[in-house]
mmCIF file of N, CA and C in Angstrom:
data_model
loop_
_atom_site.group_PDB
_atom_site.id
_atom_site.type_symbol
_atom_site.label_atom_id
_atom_site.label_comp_id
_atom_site.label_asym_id
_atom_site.label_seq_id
_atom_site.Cartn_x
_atom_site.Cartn_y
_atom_site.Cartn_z
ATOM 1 N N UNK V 1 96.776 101.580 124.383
ATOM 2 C CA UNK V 1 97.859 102.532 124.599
ATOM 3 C C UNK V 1 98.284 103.072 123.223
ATOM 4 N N UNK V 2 98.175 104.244 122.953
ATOM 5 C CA UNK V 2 98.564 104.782 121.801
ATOM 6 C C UNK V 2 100.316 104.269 121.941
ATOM 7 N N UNK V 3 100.676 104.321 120.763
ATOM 8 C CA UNK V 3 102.195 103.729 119.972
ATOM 9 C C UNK V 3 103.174 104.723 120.521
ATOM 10 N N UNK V 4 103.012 106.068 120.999
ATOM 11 C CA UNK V 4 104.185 106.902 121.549
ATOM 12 C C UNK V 4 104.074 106.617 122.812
ATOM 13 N N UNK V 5 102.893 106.129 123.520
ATOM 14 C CA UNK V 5 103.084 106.124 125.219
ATOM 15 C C UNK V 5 103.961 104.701 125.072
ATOM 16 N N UNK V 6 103.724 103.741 124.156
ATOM 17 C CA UNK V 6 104.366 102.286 124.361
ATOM 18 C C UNK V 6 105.844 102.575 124.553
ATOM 19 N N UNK V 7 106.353 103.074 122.886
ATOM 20 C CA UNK V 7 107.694 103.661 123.062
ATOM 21 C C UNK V 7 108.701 104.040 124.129
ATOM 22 N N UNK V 8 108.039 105.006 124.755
ATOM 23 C CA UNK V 8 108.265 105.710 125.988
ATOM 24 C C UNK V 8 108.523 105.049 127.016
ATOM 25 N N UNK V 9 107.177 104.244 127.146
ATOM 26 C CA UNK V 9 107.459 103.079 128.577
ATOM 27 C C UNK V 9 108.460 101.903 128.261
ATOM 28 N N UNK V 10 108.488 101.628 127.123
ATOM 29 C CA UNK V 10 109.667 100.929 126.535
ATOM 30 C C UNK V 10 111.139 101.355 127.130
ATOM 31 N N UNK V 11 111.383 102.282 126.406
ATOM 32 C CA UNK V 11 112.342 102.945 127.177
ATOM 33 C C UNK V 11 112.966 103.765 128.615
ATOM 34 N N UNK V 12 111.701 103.320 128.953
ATOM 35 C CA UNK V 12 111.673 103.958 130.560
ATOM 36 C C UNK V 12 112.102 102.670 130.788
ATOM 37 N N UNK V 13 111.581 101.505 130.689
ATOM 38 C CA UNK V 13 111.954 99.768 131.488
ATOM 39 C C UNK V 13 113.018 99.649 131.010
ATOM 40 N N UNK V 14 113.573 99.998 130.052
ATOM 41 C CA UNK V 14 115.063 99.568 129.750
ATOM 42 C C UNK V 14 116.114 100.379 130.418
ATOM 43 N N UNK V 15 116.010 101.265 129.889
ATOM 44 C CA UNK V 15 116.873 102.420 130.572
ATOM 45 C C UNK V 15 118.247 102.383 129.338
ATOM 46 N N UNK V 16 117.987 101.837 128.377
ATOM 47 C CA UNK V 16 119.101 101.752 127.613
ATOM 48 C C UNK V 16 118.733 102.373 126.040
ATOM 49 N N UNK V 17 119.485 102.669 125.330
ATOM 50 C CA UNK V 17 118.268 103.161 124.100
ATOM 51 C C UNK V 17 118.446 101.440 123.323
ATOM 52 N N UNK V 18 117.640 102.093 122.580
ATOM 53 C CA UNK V 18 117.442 100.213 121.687
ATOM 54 C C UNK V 18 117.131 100.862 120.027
ATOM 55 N N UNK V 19 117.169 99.874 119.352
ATOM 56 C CA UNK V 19 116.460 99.962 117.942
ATOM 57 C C UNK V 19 115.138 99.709 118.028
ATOM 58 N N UNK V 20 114.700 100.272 117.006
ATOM 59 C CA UNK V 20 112.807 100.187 116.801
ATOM 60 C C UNK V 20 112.212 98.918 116.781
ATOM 61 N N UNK V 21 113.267 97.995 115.754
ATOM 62 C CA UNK V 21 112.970 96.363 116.406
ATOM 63 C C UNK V 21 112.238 96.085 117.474
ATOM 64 N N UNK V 22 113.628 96.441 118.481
ATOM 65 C CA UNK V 22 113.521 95.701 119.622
ATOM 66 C C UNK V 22 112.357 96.445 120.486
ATOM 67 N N UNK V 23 112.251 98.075 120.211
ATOM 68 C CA UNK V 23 111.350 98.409 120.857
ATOM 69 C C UNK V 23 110.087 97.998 120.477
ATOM 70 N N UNK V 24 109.654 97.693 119.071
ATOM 71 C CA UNK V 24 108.411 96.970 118.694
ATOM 72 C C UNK V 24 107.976 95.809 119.620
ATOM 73 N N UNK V 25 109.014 94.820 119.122
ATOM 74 C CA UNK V 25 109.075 93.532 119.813
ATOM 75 C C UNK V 25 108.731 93.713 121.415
ATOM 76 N N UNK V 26 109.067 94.500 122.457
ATOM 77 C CA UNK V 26 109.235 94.790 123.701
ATOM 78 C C UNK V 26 107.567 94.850 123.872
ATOM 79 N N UNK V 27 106.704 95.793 123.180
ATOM 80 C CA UNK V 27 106.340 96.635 122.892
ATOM 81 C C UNK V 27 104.828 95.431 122.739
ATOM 82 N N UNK V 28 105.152 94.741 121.925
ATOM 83 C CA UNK V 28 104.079 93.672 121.555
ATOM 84 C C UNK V 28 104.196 92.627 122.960
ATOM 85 N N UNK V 29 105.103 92.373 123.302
ATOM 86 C CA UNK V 29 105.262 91.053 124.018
ATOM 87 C C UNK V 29 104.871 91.441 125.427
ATOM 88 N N UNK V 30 104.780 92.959 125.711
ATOM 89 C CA UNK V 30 104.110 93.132 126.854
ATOM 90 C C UNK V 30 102.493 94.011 127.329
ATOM 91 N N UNK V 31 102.192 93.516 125.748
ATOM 92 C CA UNK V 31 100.636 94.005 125.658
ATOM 93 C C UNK V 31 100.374 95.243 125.608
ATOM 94 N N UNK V 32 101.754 96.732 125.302
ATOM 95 C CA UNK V 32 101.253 97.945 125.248
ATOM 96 C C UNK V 32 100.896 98.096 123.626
ATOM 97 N N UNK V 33 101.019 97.530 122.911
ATOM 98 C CA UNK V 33 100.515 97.496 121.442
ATOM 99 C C UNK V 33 99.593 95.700 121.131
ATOM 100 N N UNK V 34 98.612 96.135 120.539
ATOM 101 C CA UNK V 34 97.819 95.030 120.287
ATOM 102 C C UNK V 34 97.736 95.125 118.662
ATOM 103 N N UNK V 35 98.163 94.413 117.956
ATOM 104 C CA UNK V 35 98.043 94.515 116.286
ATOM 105 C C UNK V 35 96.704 93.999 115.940
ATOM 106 N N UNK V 36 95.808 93.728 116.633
ATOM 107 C CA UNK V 36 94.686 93.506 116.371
ATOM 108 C C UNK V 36 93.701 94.969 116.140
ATOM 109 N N UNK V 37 93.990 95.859 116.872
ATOM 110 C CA UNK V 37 93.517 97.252 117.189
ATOM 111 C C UNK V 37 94.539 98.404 116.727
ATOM 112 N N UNK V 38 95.902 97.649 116.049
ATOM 113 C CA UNK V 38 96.485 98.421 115.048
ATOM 114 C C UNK V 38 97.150 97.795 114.234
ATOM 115 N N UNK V 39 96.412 97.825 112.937
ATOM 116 C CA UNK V 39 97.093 96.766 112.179
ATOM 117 C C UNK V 39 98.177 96.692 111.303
ATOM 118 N N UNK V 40 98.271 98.100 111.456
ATOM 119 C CA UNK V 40 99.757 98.349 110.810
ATOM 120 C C UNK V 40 100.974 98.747 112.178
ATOM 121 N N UNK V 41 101.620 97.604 112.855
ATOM 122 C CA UNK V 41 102.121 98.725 114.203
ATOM 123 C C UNK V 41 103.422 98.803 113.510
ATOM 124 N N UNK V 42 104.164 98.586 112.422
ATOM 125 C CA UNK V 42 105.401 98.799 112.080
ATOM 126 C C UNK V 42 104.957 100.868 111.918
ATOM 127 N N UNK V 43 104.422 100.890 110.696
ATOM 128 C CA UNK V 43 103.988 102.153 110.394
ATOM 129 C C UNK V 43 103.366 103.052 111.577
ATOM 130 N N UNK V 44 102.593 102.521 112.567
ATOM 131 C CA UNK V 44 102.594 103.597 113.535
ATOM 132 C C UNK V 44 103.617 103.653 114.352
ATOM 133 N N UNK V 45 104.132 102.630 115.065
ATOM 134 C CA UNK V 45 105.055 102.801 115.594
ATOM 135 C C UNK V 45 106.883 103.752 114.911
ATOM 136 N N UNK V 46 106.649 103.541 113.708
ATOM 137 C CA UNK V 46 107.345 104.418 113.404
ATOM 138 C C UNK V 46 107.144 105.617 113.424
ATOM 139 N N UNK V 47 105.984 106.042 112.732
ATOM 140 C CA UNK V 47 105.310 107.422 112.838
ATOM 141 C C UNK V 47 105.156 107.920 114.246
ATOM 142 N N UNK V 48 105.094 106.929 115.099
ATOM 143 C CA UNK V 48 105.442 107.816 117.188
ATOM 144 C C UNK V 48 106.630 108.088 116.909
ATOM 145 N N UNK V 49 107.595 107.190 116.436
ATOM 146 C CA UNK V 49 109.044 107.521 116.576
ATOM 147 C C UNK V 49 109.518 108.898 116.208
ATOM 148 N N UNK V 50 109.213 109.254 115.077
ATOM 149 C CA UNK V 50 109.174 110.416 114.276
ATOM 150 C C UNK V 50 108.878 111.273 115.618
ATOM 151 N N UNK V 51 107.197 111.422 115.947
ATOM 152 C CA UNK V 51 106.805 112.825 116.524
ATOM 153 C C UNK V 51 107.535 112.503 117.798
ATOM 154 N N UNK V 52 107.887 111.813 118.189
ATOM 155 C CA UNK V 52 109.170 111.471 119.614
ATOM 156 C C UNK V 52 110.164 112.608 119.518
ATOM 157 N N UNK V 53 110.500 112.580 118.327
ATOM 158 C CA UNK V 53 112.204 113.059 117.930
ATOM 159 C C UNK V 53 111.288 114.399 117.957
ATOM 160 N N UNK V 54 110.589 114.575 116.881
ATOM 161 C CA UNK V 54 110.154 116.405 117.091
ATOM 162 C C UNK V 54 109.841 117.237 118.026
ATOM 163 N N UNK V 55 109.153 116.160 118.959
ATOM 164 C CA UNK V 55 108.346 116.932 119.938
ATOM 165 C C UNK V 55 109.681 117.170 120.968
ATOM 166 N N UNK V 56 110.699 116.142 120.818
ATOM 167 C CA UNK V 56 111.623 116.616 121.679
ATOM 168 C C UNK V 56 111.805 115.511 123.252
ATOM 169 N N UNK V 57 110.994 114.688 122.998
ATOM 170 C CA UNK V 57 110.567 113.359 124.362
ATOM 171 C C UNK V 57 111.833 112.120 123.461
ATOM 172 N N UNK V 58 111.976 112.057 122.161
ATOM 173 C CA UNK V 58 113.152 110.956 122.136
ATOM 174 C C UNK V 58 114.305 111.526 121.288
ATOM 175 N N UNK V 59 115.504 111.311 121.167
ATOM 176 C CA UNK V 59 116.506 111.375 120.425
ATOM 177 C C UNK V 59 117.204 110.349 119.718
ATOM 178 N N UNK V 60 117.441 110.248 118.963
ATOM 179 C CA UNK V 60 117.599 109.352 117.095
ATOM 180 C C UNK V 60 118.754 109.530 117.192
ATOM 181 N N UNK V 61 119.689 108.153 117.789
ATOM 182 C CA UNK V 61 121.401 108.123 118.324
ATOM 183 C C UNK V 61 122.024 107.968 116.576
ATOM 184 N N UNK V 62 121.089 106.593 116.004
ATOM 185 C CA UNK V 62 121.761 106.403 115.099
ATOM 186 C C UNK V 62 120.884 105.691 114.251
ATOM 187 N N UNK V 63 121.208 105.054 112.978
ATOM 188 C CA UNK V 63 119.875 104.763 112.103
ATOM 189 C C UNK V 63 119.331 103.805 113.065
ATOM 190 N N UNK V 64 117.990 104.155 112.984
ATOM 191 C CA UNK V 64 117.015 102.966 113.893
ATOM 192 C C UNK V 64 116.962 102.929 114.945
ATOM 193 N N UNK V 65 118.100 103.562 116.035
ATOM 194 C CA UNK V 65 118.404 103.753 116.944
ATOM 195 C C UNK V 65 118.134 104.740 118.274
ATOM 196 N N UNK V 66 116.882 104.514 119.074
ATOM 197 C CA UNK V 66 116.138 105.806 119.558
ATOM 198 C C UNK V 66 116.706 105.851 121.184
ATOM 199 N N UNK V 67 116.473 106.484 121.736
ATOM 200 C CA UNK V 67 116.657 106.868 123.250
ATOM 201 C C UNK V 67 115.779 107.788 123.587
ATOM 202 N N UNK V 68 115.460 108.131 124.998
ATOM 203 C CA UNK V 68 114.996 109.227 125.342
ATOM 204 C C UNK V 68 115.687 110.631 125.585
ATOM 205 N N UNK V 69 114.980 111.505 125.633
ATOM 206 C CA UNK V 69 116.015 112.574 125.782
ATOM 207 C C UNK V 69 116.135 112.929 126.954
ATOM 208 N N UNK V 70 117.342 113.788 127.081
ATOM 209 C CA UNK V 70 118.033 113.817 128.415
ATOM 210 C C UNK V 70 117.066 114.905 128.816
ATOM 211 N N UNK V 71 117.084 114.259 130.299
ATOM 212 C CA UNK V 71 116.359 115.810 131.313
ATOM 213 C C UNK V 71 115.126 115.122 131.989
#
């Protein structure tokens, strides 16, 4: 699963926004990121975060702090 679909479904199961932490952590512990097949997932997973916010699919509440966007 590429690092922006994880994100996403992350936040779809929560329904709450979270920090990148926790979305990492979420993220690993339910097998949509494998650090074996990405070995940097801090750095990609940040870098989804990023094109999240641009593309307009997440919104950046507060430092570290992501949600999806409304609609």
């Amino acid at each position: 699963m590429e690092p922006l679909e994880a994100v996403l479904r992350v936040l779809r199961e929560e329904g709450v926004e979270l920090h990148w932490t926790k979305i990492q952590d979420r993220a690993l512990r339910q097998g949509y990121l494998d650090p074996f097949e990405t070995p940097d997932v801090r750095s990609e997973l940040l870098a989804a975060l990023a094109e999240g916010v641009r593309s307009g699919a997440l919104v950046k509440r507060s430092k570290g702090v992501y949600a999806l966007a409304p609609g």
